[in-house]
Tab-separated table of C-alpha atoms in Angstrom:
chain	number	residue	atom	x	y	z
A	1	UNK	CA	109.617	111.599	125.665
A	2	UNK	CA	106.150	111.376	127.454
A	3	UNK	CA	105.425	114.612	126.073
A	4	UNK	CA	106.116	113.159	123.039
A	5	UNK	CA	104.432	110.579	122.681
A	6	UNK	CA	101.079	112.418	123.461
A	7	UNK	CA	101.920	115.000	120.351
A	8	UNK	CA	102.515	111.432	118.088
A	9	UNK	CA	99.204	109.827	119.414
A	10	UNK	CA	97.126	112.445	119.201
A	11	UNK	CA	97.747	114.278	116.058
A	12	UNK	CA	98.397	110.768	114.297
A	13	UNK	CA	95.162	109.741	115.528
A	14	UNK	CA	93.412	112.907	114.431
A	15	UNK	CA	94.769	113.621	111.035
A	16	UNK	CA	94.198	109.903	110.460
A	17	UNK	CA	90.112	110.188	111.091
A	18	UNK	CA	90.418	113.493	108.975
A	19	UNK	CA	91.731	111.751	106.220
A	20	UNK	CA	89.587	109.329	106.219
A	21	UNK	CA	86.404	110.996	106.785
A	22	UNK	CA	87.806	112.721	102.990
A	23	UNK	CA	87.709	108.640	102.106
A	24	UNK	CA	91.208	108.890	101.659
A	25	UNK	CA	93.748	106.405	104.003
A	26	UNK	CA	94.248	107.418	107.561
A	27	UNK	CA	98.045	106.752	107.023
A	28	UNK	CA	98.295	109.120	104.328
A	29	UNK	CA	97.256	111.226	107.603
A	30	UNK	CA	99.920	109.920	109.821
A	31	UNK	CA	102.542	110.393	107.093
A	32	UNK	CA	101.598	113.961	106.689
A	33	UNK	CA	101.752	114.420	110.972
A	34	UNK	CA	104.763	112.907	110.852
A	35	UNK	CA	106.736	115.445	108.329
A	36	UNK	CA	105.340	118.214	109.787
A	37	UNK	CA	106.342	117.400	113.407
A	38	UNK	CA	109.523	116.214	112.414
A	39	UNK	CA	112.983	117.534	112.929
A	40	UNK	CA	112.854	118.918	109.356
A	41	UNK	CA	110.056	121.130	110.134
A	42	UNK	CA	108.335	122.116	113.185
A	43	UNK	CA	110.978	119.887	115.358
A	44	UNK	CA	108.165	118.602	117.968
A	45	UNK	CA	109.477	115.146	118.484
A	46	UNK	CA	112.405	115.000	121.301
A	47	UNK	CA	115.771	113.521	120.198
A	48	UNK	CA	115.042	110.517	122.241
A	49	UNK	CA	112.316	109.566	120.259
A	50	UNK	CA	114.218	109.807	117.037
A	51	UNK	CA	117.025	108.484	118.183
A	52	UNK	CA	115.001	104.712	118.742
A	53	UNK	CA	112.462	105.145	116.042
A	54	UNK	CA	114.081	102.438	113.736
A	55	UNK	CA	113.215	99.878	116.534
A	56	UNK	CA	109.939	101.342	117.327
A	57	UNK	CA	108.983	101.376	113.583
A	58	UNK	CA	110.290	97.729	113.368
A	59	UNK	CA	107.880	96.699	116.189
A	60	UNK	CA	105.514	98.079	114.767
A	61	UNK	CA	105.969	96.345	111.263
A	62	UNK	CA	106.975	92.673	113.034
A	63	UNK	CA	103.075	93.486	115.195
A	64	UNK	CA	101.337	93.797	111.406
A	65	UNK	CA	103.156	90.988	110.012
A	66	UNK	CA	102.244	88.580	112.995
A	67	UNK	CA	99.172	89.333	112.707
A	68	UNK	CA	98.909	88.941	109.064
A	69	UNK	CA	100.650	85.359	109.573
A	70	UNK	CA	97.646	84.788	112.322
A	71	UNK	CA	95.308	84.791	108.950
A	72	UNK	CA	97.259	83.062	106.425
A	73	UNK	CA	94.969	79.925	105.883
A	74	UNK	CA	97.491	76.708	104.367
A	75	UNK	CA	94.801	76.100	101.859
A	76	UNK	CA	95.056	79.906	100.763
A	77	UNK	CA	99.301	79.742	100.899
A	78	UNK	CA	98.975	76.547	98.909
A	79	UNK	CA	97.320	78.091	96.699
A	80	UNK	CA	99.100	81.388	95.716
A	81	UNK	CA	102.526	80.464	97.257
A	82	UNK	CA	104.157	79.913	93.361
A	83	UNK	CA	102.475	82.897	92.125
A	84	UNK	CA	103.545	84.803	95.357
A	85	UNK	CA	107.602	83.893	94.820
A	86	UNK	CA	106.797	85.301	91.000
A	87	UNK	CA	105.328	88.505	92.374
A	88	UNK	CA	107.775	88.876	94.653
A	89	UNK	CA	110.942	88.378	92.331
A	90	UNK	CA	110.214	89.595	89.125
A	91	UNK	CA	109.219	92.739	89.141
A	92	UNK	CA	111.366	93.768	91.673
A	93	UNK	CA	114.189	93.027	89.319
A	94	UNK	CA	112.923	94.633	86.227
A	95	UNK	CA	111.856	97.725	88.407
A	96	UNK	CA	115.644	97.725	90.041
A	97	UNK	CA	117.398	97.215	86.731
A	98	UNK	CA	114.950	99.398	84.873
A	99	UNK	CA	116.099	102.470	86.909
A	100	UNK	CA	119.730	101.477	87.174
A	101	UNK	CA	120.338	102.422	84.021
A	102	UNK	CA	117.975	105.455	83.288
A	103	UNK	CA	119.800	106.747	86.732
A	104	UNK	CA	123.320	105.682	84.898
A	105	UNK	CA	122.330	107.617	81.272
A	106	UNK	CA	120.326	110.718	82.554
A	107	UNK	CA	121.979	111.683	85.904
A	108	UNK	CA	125.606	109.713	84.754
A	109	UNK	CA	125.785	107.571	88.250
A	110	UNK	CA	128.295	105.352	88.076
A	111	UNK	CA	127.460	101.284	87.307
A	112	UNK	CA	127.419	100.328	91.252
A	113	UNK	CA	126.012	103.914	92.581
A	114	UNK	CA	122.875	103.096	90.428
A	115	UNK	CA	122.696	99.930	91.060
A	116	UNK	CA	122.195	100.764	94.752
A	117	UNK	CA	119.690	103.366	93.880
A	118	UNK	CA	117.873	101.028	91.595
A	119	UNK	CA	117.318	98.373	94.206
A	120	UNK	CA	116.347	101.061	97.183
A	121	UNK	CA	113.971	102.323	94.702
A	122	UNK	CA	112.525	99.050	93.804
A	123	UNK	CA	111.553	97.735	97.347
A	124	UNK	CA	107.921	97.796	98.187
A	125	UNK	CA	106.872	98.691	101.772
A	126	UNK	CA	104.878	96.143	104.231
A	127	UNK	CA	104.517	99.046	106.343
A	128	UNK	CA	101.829	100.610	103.733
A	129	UNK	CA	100.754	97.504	101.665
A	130	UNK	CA	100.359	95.210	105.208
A	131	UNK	CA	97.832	97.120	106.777
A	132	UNK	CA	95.908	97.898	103.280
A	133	UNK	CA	95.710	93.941	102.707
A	134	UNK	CA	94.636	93.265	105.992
A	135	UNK	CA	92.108	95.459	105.774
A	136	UNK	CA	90.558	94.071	102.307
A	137	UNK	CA	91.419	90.329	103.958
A	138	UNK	CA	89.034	91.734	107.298
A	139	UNK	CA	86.224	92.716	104.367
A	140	UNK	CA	86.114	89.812	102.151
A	141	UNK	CA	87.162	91.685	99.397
A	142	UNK	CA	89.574	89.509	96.748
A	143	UNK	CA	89.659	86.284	99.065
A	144	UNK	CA	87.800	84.422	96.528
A	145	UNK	CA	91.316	83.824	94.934
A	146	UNK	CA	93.697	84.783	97.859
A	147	UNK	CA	94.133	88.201	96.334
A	148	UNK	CA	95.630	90.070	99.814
A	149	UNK	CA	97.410	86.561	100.946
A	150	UNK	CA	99.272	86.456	97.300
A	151	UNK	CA	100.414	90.315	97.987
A	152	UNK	CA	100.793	90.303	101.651
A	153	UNK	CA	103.650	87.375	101.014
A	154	UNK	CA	104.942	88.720	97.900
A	155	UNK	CA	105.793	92.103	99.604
A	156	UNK	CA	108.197	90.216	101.931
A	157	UNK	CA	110.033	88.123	99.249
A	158	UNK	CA	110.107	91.269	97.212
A	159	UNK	CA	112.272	92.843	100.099
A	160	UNK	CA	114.551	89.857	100.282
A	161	UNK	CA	115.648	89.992	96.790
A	162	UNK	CA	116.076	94.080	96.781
A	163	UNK	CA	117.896	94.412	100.147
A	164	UNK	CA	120.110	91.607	98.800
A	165	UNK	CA	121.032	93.424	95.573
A	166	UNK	CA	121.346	96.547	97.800
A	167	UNK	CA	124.137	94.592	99.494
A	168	UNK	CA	125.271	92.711	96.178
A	169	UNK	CA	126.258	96.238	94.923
A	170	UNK	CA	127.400	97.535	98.093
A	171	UNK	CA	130.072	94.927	98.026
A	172	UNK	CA	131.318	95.956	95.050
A	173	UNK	CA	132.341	99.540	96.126
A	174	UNK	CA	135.029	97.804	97.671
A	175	UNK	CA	135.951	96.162	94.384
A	176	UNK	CA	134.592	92.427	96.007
A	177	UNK	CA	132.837	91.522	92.636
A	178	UNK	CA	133.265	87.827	93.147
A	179	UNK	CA	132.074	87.574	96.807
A	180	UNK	CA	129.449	90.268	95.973
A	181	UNK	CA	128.264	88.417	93.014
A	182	UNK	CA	127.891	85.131	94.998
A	183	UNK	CA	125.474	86.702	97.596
A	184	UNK	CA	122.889	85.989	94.888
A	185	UNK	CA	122.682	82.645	96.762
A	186	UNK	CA	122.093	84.077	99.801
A	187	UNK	CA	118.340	85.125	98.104
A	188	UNK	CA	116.736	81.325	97.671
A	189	UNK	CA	118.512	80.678	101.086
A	190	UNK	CA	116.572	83.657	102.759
A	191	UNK	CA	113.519	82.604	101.464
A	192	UNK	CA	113.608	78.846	102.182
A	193	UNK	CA	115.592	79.779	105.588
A	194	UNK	CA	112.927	81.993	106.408
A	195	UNK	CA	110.140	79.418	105.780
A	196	UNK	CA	112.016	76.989	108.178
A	197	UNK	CA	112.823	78.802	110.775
A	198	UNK	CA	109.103	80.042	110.730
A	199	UNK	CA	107.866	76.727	111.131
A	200	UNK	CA	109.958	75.839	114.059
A	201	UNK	CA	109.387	79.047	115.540
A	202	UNK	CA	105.831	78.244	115.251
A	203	UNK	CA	106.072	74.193	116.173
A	204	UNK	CA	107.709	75.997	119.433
A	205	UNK	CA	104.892	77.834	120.423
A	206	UNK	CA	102.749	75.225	119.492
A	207	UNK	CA	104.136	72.904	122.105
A	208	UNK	CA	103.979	75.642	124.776
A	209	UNK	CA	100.809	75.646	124.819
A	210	UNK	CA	100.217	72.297	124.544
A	211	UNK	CA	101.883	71.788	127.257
A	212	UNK	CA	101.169	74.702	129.705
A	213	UNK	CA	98.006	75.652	130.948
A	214	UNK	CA	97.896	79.624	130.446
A	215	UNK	CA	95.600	82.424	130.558
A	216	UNK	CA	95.047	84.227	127.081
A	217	UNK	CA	97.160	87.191	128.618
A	218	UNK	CA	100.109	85.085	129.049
A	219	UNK	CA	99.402	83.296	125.510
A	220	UNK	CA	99.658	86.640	124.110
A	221	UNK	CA	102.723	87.108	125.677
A	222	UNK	CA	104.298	84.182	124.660
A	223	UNK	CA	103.422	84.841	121.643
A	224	UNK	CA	104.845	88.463	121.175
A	225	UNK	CA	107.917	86.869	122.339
A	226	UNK	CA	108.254	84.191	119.717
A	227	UNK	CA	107.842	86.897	117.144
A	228	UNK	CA	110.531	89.200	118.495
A	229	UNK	CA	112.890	85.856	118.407
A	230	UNK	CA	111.725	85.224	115.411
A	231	UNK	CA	113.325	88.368	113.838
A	232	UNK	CA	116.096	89.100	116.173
A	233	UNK	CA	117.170	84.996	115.663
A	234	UNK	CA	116.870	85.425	112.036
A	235	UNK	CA	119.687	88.059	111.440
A	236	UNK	CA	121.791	85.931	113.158
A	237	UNK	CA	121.272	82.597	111.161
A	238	UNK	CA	120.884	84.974	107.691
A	239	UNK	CA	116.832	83.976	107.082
A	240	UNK	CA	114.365	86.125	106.177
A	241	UNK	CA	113.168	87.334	109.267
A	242	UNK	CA	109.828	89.099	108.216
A	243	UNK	CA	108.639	86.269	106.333
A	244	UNK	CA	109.353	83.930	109.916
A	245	UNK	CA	107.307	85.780	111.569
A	246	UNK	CA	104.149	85.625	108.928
A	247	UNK	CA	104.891	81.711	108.674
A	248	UNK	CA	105.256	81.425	112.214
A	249	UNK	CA	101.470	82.531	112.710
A	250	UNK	CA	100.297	81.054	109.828
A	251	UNK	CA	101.397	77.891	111.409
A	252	UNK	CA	99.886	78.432	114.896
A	253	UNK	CA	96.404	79.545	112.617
A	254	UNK	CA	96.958	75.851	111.092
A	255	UNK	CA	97.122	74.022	114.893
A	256	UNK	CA	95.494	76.079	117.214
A	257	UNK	CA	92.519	77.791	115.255
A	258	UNK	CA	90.848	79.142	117.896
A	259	UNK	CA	93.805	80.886	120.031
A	260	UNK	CA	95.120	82.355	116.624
A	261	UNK	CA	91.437	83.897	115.545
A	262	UNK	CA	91.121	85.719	119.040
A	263	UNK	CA	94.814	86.619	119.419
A	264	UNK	CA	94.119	88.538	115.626
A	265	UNK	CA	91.702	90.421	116.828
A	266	UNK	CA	93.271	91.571	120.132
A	267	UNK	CA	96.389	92.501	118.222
A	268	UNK	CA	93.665	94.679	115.536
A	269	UNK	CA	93.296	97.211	118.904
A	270	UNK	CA	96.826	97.023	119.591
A	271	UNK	CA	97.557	97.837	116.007
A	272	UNK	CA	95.352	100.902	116.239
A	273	UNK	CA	98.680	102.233	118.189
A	274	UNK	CA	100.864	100.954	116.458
A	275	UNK	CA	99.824	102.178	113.259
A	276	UNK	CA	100.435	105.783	114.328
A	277	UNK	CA	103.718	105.291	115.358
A	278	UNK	CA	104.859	103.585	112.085
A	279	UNK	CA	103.875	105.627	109.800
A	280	UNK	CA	104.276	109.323	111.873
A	281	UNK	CA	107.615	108.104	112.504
A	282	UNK	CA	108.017	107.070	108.712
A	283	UNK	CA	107.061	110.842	107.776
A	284	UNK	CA	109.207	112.364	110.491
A	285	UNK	CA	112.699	111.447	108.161
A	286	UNK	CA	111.053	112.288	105.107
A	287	UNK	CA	112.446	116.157	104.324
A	288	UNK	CA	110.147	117.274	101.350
A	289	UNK	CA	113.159	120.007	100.063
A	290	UNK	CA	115.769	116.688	100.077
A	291	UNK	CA	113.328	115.174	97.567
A	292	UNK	CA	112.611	118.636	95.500
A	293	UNK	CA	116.111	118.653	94.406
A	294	UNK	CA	115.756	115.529	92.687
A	295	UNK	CA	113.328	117.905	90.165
A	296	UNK	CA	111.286	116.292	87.261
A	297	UNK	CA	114.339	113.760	86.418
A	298	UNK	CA	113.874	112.383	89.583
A	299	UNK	CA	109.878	111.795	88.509
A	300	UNK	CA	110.336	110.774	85.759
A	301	UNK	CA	112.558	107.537	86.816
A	302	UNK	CA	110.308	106.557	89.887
A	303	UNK	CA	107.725	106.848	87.478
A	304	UNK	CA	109.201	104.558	84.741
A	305	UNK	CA	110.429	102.192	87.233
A	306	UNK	CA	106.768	101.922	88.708
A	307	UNK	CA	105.387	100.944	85.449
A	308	UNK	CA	107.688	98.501	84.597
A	309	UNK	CA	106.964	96.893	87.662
A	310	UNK	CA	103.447	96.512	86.854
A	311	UNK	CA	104.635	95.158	83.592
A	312	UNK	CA	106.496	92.331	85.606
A	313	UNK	CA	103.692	91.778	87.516
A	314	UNK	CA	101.771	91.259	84.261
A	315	UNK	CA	104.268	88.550	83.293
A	316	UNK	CA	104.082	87.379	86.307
A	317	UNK	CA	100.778	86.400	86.481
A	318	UNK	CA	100.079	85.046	83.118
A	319	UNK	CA	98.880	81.689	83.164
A	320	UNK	CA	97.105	82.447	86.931
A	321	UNK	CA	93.098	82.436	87.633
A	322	UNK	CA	93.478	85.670	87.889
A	323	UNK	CA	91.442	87.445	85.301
A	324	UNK	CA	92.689	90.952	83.900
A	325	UNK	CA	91.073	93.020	86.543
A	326	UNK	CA	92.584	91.597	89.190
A	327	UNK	CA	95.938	91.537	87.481
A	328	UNK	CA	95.940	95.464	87.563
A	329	UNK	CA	95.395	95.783	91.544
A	330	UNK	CA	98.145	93.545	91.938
A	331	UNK	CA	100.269	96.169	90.118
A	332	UNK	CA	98.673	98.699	91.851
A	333	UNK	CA	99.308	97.684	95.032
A	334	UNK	CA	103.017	96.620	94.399
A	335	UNK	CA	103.716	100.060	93.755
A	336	UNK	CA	104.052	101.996	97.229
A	337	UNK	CA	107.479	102.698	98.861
A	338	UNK	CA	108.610	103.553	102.181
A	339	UNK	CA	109.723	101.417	104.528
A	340	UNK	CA	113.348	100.034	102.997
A	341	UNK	CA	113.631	103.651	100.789
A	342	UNK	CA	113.541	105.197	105.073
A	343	UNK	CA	116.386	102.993	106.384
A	344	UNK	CA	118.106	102.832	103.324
A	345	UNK	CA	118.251	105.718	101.461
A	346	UNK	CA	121.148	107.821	103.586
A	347	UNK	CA	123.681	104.826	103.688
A	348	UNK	CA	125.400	105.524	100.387
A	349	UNK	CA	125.678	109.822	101.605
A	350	UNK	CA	127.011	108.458	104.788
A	351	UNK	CA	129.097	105.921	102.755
A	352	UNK	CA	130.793	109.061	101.640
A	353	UNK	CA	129.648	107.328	97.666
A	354	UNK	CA	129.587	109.492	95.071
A	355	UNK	CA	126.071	110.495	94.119
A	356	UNK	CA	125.418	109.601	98.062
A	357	UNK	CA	122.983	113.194	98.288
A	358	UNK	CA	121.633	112.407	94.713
A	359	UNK	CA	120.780	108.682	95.691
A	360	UNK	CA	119.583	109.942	99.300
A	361	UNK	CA	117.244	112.334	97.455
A	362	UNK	CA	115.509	110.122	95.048
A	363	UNK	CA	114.675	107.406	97.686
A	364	UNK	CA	113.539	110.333	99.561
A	365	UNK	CA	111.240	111.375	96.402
A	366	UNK	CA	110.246	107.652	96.101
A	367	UNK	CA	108.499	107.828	99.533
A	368	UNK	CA	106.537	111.450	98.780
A	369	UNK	CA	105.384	110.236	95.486
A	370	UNK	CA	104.659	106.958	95.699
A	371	UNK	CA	103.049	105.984	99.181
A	372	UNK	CA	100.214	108.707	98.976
A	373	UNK	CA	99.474	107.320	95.346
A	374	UNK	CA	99.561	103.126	96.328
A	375	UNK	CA	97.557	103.724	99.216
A	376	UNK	CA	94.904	105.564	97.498
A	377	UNK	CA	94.893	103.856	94.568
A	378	UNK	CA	94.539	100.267	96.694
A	379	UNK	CA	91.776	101.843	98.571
A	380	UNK	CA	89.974	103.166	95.744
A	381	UNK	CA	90.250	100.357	93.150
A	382	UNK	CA	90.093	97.357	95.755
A	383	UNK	CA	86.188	97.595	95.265
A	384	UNK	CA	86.477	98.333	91.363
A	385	UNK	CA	88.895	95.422	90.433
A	386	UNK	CA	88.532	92.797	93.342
A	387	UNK	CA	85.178	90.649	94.211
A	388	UNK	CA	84.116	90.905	97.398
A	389	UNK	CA	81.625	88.715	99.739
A	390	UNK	CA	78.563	90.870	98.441
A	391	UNK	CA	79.440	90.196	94.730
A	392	UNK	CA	79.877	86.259	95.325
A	393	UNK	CA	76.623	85.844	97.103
A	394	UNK	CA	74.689	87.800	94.104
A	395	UNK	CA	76.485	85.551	91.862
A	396	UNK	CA	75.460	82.162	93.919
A	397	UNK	CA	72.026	83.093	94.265
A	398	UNK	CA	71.839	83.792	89.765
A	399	UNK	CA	73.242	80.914	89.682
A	400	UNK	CA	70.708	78.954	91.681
């Protein structure tokens, strides 16, 4: 395992400064480690590793989202939460629905086997659109209108309402259409369940250290600790778990300023670890002759599905101050998939489903096509379509 872990970190860490010496994203780097040193290829991660990399990937993703919650201002949430819930709903539906039935007519799925394709396609990943925001947040680039905020919390109430449908058609394999049908409650429940429980979660943590004199080490404990309950408490009471954690630091942000700014940057460094584990890990399931043998078909439905979703996301934002520039990054960076397409994509094979390899293939496809593409398309439009710090100060100073 030691052994490793010293192939992950290092060749992560290189490939990542290669790629972006080419200005292209480091992860895009990691991603590309990851497949080759996976079991699909040259085999260089021990079984050990593998066998835990769900949880270690899910660390990873609960340290980005904690820290994103450390930065989400209230003024900021106030002012994009509405538009976030939009962003975060509809196009995820059209996008699921949308290749539901192209997967029904031009591969002949069955109803419920395309469903559950439909919605594993349509989940974006935090794992690639987290980071990316953050780093645009860290620049000043779109915060004159909460660009990365909006995003950042419309990625996790995207995944909310596609892992429910992912279960909502699940259920009815088993022929439990009513039941199945009335999980759609379960998505406003998630959502406002999740808010809650964030804000306790926070209010907690709040009082601890209100209450206890600590050293910043054991602050930063405390506070890695209230994000791991967070999520693990969550699956128990049936909240959103991801979106706790963001509102948990979010709330901390809003009563202890100070402690939240410093604990954001110490978790950047730690992130600069994490990173490479996420996404190596990520491209260590990915097998690139799986996804092949979904051929141009396959294409062709990720694709339409992708630009209905940035038709949604049109929709969604008309009637925002967002002007028509800023519009088209949000569709841009809706569009990368990867983390829920990794965990999800092999449950209807091992379901023993009909279409399981077909299904297992596409979300496979999903991953190879569409993460490389968001993630260089948010980092090379994010100057082009967003304003940054540099272009509101040359706009005071005409103005004055």
């Amino acid at each position: 395992m030691i052994e490793s872990i010293l192939i992950i970190l290092v060749a992560g860490f290189i490939m990542g400064k290669v790629f972006e010496k080419l200005n292209l994203p480091g992860l895009l780097g990691m991603l590309l480690t990851g497949i080759l040193l996976g079991p699909n290829y040259y085999d260089l991660i021990s079984s050990e590793i593998l066998a835990i990399s769900d949880d270690i990937r899910l660390l990873a993703l609960i340290l980005i989202l904690l820290r994103a919650g450390l930065g989400l201002r209230r003024e900021t949430l106030n002012k994009v939460g509405v538009l976030s819930l939009k962003l975060g709903s509809l196009p995820c539906l059209l996008e699921g629905f949308t290749v539901l039935l192209l997967a029904h007519y031009l591969f002949g799925l069955g109803f419920v086997e395309a469903g559950i394709l439909g919605f594993i396609i349509a989940a974006v990943s935090p794992a690639v659109i987290v980071p990316s925001m953050l780093k645009l947040k860290d620049r000043g680039v779109g915060n004159d209108k909460g660009v990365p905020v909006m995003i950042l919390a419309g990625a996790s109430i995207d995944d909310v309402f596609a892992i429910t449908l992912i279960s909502i058609f699940l259920g009815l394999v088993g022929g439990g259409t009513d039941g199945s049908l009335l999980s759609l409650l379960a998505i406003p429940r998630e959502i406002i369940g999740g808010i809650l429980f964030g804000l306790l979660v926070g209010f907690i943590l709040t009082k601890i250290y209100q209450k206890l004199d600590m050293a910043d080490t054991d602050r930063m404990v405390v506070l890695a600790v209230g994000a791991l309950f967070a999520y693990t408490a969550s699956s128990y009471l049936q909240v959103a778990g991801l979106l706790a954690i963001m509102i948990a630091g979010a709330y901390l942000l809003e009563k202890h300023k100070l402690f939240a700014e410093e604990f954001s940057e110490k978790l950047k460094g730690v992130w600069s670890f994490g990173e490479i584990f996420l996404f190596v890990l990520i491209g260590s399931i990915v097998d690139v002759s799986v996804a092949i043998s979904a051929g141009p078909l396959g294409i062709l439905i990720i694709t339409a599905g992708v630009m209905i979703r940035m038709a949604g996301v049109y929709i969604s934002t008309l009637g925002s101050n967002l002007n028509s520039k800023e519009r088209l990054f949000c569709g841009i960076a809706y569009s990368p998939k990867a983390t829920v397409q990794a965990a999800m994509g092999g449950v209807p094979l091992s379901m023993g489903l009909p279409g399981g390899e077909l299904i297992l293939a596409l979300a496979v496809l999903s991953v190879i096509y569409t993460a490389p593409l968001g993630a260089l398309g948010i980092n090379f439009f994010a100057d082009k379509l967003l304003s940054s710090k540099s272009d509101e100060t040359a706009e005071l100073s005409s103005k004055e």
